[in-house]
Coordinates of C-alpha atoms in Angstrom, one line a residue:
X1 CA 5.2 125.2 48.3
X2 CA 2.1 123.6 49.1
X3 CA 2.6 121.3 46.3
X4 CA -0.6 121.9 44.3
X5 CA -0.7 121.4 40.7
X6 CA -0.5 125.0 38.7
X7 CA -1.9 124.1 35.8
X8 CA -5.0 125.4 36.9
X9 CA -3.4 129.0 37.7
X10 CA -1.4 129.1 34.5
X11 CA -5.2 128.3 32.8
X12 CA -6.6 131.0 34.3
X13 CA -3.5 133.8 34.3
X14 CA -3.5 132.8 30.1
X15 CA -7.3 133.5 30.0
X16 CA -6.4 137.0 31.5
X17 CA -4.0 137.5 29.0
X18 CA -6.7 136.4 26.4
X19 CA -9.1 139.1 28.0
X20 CA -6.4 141.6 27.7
X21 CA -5.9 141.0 24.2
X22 CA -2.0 140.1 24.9
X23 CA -2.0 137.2 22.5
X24 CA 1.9 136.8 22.9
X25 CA 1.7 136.3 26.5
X26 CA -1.5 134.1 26.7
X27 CA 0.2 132.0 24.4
X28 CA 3.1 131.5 26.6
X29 CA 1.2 130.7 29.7
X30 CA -0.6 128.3 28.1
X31 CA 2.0 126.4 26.8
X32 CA 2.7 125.5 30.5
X33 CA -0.9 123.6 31.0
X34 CA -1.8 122.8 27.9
X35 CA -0.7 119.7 26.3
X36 CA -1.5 117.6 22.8
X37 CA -4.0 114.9 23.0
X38 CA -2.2 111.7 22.7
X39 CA -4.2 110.2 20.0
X40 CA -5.2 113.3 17.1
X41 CA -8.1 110.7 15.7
X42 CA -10.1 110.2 18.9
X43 CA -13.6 111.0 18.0
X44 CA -13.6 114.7 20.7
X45 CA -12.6 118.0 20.6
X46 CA -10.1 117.6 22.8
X47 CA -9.7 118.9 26.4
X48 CA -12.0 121.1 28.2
X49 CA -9.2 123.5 28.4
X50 CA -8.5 123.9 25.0
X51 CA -12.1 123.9 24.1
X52 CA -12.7 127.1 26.5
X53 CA -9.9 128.6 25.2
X54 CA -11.3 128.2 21.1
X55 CA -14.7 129.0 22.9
X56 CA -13.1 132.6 24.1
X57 CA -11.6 133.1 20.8
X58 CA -14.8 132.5 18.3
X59 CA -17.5 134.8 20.6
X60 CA -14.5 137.7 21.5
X61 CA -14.4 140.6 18.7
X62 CA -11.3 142.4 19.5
X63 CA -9.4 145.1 17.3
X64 CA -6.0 143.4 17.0
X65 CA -4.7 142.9 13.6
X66 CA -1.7 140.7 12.8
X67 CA -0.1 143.1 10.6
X68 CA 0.4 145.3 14.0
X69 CA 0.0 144.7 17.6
X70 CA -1.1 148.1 18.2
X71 CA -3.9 148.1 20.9
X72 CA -5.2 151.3 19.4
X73 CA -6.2 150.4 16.4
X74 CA -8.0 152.9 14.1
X75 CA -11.6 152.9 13.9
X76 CA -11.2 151.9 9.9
X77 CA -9.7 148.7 11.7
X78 CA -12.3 148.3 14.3
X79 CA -15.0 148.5 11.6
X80 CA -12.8 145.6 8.8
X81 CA -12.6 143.3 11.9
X82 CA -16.2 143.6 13.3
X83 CA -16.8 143.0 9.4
X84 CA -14.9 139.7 9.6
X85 CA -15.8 138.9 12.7
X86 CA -18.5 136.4 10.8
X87 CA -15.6 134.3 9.7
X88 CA -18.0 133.4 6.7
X89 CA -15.7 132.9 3.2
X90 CA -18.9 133.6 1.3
X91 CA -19.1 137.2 2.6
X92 CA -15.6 138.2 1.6
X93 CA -13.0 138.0 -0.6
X94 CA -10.9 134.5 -0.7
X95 CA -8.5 134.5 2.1
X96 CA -10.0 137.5 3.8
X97 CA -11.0 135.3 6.7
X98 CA -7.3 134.6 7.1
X99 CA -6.8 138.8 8.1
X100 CA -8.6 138.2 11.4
X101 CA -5.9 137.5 14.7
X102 CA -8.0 135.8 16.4
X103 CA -9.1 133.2 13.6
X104 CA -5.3 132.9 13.3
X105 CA -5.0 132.2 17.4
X106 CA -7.7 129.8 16.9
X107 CA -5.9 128.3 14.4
X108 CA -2.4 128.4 16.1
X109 CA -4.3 126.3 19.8
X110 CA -6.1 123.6 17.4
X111 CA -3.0 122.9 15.7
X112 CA -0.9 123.2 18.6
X113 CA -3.2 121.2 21.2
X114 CA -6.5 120.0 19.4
X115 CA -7.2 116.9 17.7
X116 CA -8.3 116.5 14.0
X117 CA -11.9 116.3 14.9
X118 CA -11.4 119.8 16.2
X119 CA -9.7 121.2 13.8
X120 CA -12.2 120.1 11.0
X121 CA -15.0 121.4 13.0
X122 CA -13.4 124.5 13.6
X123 CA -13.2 125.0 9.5
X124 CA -17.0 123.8 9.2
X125 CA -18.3 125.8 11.7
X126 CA -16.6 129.0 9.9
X127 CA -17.9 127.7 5.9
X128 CA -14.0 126.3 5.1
X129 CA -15.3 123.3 3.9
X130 CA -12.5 122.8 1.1
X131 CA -9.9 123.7 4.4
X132 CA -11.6 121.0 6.6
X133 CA -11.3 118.7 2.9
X134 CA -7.8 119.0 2.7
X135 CA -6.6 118.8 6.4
X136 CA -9.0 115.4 6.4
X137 CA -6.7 114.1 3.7
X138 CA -2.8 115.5 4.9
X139 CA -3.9 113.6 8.2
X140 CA -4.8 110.8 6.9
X141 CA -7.7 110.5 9.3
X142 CA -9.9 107.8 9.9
X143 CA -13.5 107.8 8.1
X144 CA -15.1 108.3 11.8
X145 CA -13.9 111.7 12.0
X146 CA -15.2 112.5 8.7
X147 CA -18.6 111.4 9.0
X148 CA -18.6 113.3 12.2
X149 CA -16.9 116.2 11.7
X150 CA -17.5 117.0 7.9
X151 CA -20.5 114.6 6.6
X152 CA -23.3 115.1 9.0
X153 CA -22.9 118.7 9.0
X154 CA -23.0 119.0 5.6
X155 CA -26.2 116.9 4.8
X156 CA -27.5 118.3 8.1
X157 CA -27.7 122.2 7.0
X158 CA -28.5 121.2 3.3
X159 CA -24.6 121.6 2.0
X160 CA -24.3 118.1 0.6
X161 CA -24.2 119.3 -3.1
X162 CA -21.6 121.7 -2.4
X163 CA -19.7 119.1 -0.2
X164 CA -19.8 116.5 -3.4
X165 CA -18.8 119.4 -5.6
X166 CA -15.6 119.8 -3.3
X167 CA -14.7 116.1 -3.1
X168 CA -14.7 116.3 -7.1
X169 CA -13.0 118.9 -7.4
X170 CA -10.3 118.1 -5.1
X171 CA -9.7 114.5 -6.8
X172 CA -12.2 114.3 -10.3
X173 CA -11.6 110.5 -9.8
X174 CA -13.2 110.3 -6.4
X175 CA -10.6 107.5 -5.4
X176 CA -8.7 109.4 -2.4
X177 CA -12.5 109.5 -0.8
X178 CA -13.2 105.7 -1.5
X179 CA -13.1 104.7 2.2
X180 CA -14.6 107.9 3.5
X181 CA -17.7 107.4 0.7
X182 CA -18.1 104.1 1.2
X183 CA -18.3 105.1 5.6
X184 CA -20.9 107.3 4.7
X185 CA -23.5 104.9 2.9
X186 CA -22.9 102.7 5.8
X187 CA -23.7 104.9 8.0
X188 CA -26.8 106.6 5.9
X189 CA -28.0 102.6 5.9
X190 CA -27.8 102.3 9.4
X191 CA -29.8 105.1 9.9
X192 CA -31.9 104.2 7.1
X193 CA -31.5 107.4 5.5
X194 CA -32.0 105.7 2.4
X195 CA -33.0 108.8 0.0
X196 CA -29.7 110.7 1.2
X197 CA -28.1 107.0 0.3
X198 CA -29.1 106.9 -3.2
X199 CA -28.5 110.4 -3.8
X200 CA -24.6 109.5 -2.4
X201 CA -24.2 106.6 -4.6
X202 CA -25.5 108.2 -7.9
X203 CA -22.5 110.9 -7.1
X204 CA -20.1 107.7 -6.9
X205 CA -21.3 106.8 -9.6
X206 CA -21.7 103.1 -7.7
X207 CA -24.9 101.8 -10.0
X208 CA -24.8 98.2 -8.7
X209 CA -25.4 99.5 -4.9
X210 CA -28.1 102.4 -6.2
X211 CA -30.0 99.5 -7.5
X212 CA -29.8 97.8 -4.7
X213 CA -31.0 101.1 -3.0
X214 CA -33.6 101.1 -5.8
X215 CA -35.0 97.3 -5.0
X216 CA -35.7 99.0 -1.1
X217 CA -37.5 101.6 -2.5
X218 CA -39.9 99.2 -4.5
X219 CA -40.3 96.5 -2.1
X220 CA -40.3 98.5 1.3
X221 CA -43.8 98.9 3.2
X222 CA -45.8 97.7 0.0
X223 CA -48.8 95.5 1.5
X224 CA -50.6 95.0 -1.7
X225 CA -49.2 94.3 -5.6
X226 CA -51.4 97.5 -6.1
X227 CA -49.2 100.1 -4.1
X228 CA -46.4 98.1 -6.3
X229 CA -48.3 98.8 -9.2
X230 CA -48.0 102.4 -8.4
X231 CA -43.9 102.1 -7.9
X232 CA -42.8 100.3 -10.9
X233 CA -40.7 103.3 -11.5
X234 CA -38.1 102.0 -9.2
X235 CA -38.0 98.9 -11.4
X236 CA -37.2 100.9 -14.4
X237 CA -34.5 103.3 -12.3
X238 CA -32.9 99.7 -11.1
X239 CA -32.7 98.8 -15.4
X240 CA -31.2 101.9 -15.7
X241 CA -28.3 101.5 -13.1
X242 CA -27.6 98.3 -14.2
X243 CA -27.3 99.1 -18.0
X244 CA -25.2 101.5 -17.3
X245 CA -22.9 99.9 -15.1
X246 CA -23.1 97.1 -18.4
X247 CA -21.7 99.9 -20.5
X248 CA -19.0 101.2 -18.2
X249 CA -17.8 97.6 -17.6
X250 CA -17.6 97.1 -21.7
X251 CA -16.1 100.5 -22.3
X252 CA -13.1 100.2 -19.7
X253 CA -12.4 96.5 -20.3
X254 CA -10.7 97.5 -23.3
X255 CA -8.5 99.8 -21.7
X256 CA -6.7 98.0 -19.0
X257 CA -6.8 100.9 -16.3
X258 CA -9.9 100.4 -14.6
X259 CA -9.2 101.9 -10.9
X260 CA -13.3 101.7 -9.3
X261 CA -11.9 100.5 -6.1
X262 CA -14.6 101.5 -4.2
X263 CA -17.3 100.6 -6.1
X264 CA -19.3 97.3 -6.2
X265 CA -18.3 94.8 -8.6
X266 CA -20.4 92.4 -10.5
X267 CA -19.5 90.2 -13.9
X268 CA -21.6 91.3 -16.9
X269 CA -23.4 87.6 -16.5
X270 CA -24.7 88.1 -13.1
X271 CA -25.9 91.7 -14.7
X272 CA -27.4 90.5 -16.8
X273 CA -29.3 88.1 -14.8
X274 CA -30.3 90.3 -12.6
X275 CA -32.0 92.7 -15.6
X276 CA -33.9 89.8 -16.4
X277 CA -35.3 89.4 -12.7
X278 CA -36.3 92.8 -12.9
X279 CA -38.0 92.4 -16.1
X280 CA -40.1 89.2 -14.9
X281 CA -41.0 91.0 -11.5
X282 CA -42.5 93.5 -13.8
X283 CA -44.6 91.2 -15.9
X284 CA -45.5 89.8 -12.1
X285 CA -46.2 92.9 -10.9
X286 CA -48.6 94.0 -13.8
X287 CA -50.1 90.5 -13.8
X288 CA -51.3 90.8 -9.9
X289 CA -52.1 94.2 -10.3
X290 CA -54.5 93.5 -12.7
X291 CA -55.8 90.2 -10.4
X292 CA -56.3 92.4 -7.2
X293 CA -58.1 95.4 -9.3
X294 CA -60.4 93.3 -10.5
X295 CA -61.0 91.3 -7.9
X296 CA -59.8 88.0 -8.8
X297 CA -57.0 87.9 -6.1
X298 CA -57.8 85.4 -3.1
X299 CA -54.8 85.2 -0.9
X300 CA -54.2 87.3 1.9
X301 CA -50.4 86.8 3.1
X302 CA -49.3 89.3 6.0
X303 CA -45.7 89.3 3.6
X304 CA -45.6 90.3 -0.1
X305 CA -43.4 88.3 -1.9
X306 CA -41.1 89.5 -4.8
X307 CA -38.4 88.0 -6.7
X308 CA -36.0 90.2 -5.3
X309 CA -35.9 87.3 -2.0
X310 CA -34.6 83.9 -1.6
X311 CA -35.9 81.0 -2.9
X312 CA -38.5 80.5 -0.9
X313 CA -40.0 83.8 -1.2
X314 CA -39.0 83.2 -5.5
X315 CA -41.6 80.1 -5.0
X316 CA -44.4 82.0 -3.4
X317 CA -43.7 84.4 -6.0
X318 CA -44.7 81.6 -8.6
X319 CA -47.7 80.0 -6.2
X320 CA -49.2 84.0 -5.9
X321 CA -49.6 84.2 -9.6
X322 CA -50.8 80.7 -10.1
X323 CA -54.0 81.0 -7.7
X324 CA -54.4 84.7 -8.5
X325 CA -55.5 84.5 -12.3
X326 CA -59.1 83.9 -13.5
X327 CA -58.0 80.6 -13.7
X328 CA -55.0 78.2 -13.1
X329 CA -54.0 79.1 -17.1
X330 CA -53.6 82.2 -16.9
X331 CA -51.1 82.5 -14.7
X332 CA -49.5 79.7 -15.5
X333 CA -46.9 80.9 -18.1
X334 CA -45.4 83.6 -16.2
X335 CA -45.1 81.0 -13.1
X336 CA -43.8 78.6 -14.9
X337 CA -40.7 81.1 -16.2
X338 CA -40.1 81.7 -12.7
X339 CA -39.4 78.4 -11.9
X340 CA -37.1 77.7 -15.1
X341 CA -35.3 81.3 -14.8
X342 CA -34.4 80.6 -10.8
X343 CA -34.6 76.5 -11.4
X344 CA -36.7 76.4 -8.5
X345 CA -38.2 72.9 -7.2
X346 CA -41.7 73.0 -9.6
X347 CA -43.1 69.9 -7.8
X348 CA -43.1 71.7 -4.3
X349 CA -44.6 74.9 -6.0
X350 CA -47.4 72.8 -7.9
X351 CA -48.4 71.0 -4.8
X352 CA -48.8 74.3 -2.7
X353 CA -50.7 75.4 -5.3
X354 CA -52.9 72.4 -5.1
X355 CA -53.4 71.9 -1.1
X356 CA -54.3 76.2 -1.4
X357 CA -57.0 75.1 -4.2
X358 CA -58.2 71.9 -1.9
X359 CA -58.5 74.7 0.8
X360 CA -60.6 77.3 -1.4
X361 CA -62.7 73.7 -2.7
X362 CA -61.6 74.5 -6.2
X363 CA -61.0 71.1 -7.6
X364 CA -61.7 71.2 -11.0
X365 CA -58.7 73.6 -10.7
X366 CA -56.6 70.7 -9.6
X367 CA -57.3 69.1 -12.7
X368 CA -56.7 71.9 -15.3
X369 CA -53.2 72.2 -12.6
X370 CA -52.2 69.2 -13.7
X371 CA -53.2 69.5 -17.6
X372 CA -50.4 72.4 -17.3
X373 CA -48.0 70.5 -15.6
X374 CA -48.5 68.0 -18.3
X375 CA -48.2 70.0 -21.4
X376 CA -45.5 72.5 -19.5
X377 CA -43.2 69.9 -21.8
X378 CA -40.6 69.0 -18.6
X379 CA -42.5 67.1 -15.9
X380 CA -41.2 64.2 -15.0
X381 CA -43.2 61.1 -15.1
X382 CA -44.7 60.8 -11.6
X383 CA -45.0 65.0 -11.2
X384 CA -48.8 64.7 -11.6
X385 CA -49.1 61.4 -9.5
X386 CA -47.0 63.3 -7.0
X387 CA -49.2 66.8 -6.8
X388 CA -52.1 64.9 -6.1
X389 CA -50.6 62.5 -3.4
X390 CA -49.6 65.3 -1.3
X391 CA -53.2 67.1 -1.5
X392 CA -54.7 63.5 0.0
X393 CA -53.3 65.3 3.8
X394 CA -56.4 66.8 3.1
X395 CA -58.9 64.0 2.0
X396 CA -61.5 64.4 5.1
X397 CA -62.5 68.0 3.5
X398 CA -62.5 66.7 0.0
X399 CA -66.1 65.4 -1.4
X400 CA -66.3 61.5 -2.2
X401 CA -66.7 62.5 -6.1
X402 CA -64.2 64.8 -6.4
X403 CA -62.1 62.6 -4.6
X404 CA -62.5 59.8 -6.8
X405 CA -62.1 62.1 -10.0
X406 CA -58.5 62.9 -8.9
X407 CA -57.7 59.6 -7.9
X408 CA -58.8 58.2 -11.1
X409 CA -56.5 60.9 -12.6
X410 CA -53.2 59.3 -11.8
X411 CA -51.3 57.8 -14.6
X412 CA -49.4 54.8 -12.3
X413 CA -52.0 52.2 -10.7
X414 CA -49.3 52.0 -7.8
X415 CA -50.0 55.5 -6.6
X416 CA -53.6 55.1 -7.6
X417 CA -53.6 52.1 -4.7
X418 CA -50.8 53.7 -2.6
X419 CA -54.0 56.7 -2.9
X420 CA -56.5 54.8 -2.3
X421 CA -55.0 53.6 0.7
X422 CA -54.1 56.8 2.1
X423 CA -57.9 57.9 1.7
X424 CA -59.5 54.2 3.5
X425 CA -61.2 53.8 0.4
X426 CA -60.0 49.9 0.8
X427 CA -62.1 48.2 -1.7
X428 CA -61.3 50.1 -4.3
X429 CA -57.5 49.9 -3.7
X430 CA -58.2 45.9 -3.7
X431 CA -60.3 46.7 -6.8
X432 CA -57.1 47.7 -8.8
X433 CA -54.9 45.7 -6.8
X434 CA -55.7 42.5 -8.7
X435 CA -55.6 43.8 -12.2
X436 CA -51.6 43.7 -11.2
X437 CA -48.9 41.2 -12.5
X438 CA -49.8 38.1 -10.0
X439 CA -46.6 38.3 -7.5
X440 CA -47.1 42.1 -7.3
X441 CA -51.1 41.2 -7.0
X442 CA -50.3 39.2 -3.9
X443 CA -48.7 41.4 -2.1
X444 CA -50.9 44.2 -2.5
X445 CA -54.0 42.5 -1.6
X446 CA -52.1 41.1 1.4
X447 CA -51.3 44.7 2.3
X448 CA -54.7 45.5 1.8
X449 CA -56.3 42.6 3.8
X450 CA -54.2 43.9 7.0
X451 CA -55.4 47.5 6.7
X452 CA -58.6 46.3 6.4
X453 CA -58.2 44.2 9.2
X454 CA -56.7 47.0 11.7
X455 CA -59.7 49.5 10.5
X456 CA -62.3 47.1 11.4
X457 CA -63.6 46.0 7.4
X458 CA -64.8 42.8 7.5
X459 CA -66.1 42.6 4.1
X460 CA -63.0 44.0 2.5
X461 CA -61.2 41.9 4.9
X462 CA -63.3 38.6 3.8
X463 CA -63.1 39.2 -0.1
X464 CA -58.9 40.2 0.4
X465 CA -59.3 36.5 1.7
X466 CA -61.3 35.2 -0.5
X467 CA -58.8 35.9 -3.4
X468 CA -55.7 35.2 -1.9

């Protein structure tokens, strides 16, 4: 009459009936106020309501047995359903659990007016993890409601073996679980659960991501090529993978039936390319070792660069190993395979490497640099010309001797003047100016004469004149 809405009442007069043990009749109120969710996916347990009533249902112990509705049950009864009260399949026979009225009521509101997510924690929550398995896949439900209701459960109370052991069971091929697997390392990753990650993907058997996983473990946190000394054992894990994945590839290709949807792809060249990288970031990694225990090693970078980056980082890679030897030799070979092996730009690595040995005033260094570069069999012609040009920025620091010695190095006379220029050392640029053809003579000098001129050297300026 007063126009209120009864839902509440109906909610409360089925919750007697619950108290009372009247199943029959609680049901039937119910069914006036309770109503499906509209979408069984959304990521909840449904409506308060329907959550109370489950609530009621798991924490209430009451002797009624399916098999009779007799309220005065014997006390043989009483006793089986205290016993399976736990709801626990590992304490009883299979399909014990199934005995128990009120896991059946429980069963009989979920399906009725829970959503998925409910349903699958229901069976978690009671050890029916193969239950929760199966319903997952009748749905069809999303991967969210799996991670949430079945995957971080499991891995959260230690069940993630028996949880893999289930999915293989269930399908030995793993492919009905593709998207759901594949949900769950990207999840773990954005959590940076990364040990629980590889221990997923060597279940999927996914060896190019587990060496991925494996190139995280070796290059994360490491401030030093010692601590990477110490966890070369991801390096050989991340051969491993990849070898395998090698054989898997050549095994199936005859067979045309090669389903792996879910797992990473690569072609056998790029595997093979990337054992290689792994193989020369082990020769690095044993090289700079060996520099920074015995005390060779001079840089200090903040970042530790591996070959595992981009090209940039590949090239610092090569400058690390040049500097860090005894000398620029020794180095030099497994540097110099890094540049072929990721045809990197050798002239820009070879003139880092020079302006860092103009900084540490190592200049004979420059020298045997260049005696490498030479003999390395694929510089171009102006490579050595070029390495020293771009260490001139620094001329002011560099001693008058030394100076000249590189200078004097350079196989063109035109960069030995452009040089000479660059460091104000005017007369000797005039010097080699005028052993030049005589057009090309002109014009140097001229050029000469006019920096002379702006810099104020009058007797550069007057023999420049003199000449001409």
């Amino acid at each position: 009459k007063s126009g209120l809405d009864p839902g509440g009442a109906w909610h409360a007069w089925g919750m007697a009936c619950l108290k009372a043990g009247n199943l029959n009749s609680a049901r039937e109120k119910f069914n006036r106020c309770l109503k499906p969710p509209m979408d069984l996916n959304q990521l909840n347990h449904g409506s308060r309501l329907v959550q109370d009533v489950i609530q009621y249902l798991e924490s209430t112990v009451k002797p009624v047995l399916i098999a009779d509705d007799d309220y005065f049950a014997t006390l043989r009864e009483l006793e089986a359903t205290v016993r399976t009260r736990s709801l626990s399949l590992e304490m009883m026979g299979e399909g014990k659990i199934q005995h128990n009225s009120y896991y059946q009521e429980c069963l009989f509101y979920l399906h009725s007016y829970g959503t998925n997510l409910a349903i699958i924690s229901f069976y978690m929550r009671h050890d029916c993890m193969r239950e929760a398995l199966l319903h997952l896949l009748n749905k069809e439900s999303p991967s969210e409601v799996f991670i949430e209701g079945i995957f971080i459960p499991s891995y959260e109370s230690g069940k993630l073996h028996m949880l893999e052991n289930l999915l293989e069971t269930i399908d030995p091929g793993l492919e009905s679980w593709g998207v759901y697997l594949i949900a769950a390392c990207k999840y773990l990753q954005r959590k940076n659960y990364y040990h629980i990650l590889y221990e997923l993907q060597q279940f999927m058997k996914d060896h190019v991501r587990a060496a991925m996983t494996c190139i995280r473990f070796f290059t994360h946190g490491a401030k030093s090529y010692t601590e990477l000394g110490g966890k070369q054992t991801w390096l050989l894990k991340i051969k491993d993978h990849l070898k395998v994945y090698l054989q898997e590839v050549s095994r199936s290709s005859g067979r045309k039936k090669m389903t792996f949807t879910f797992r990473k792809k690569m072609s056998a060249t790029d595997v093979s390319r990337h054992i290689n990288t792994v193989d020369l970031q082990m020769e690095v990694t044993k090289f700079l070792h060996q520099c920074e225990s015995s005390g060779t090693s001079q840089m200090t970078d903040s970042s530790l660069p591996t070959l595992f980056g981009n090209n940039n980082m590949k090239m610092d890679v090569a400058c690390k190993v040049i500097l860090e030897g005894k000398n620029i030799e020794e180095g030099f070979g497994i540097a110099f395979r890094v540049l072929q092996d990721f045809q990197l730009e050798a002239t820009e690595v070879y003139s880092k490497v020079a302006k860092q040995l103009v900084k540490q005033q190592k200049y004979s260094e420059i020298r045997q640099l260049l005696k490498c570069v030479n003999e390395s069999g694929v510089a171009a012609k102006n490579d050595g010309d070029n390495i020293i040009l771009n260490c001139l920025n620094e001329f002011k620091n560099i001693p008058a001797e030394d100076l000249d010695n590189l200078i004097q190095d350079m196989e063109s006379d035109e960069n030995k003047i452009q040089a000479y220029m660059k460091c104000n050392k005017l007369r000797s640029a005039y010097l080699v100016s005028v052993r030049q053809d005589r057009a090309r003579a002109v014009q140097l000098v001229q050029h000469v004469r006019q920096l002379a001129e702006s810099s104020g050297d009058d007797v550069v300026k007057a023999i420049c004149a003199q000449w001409l």
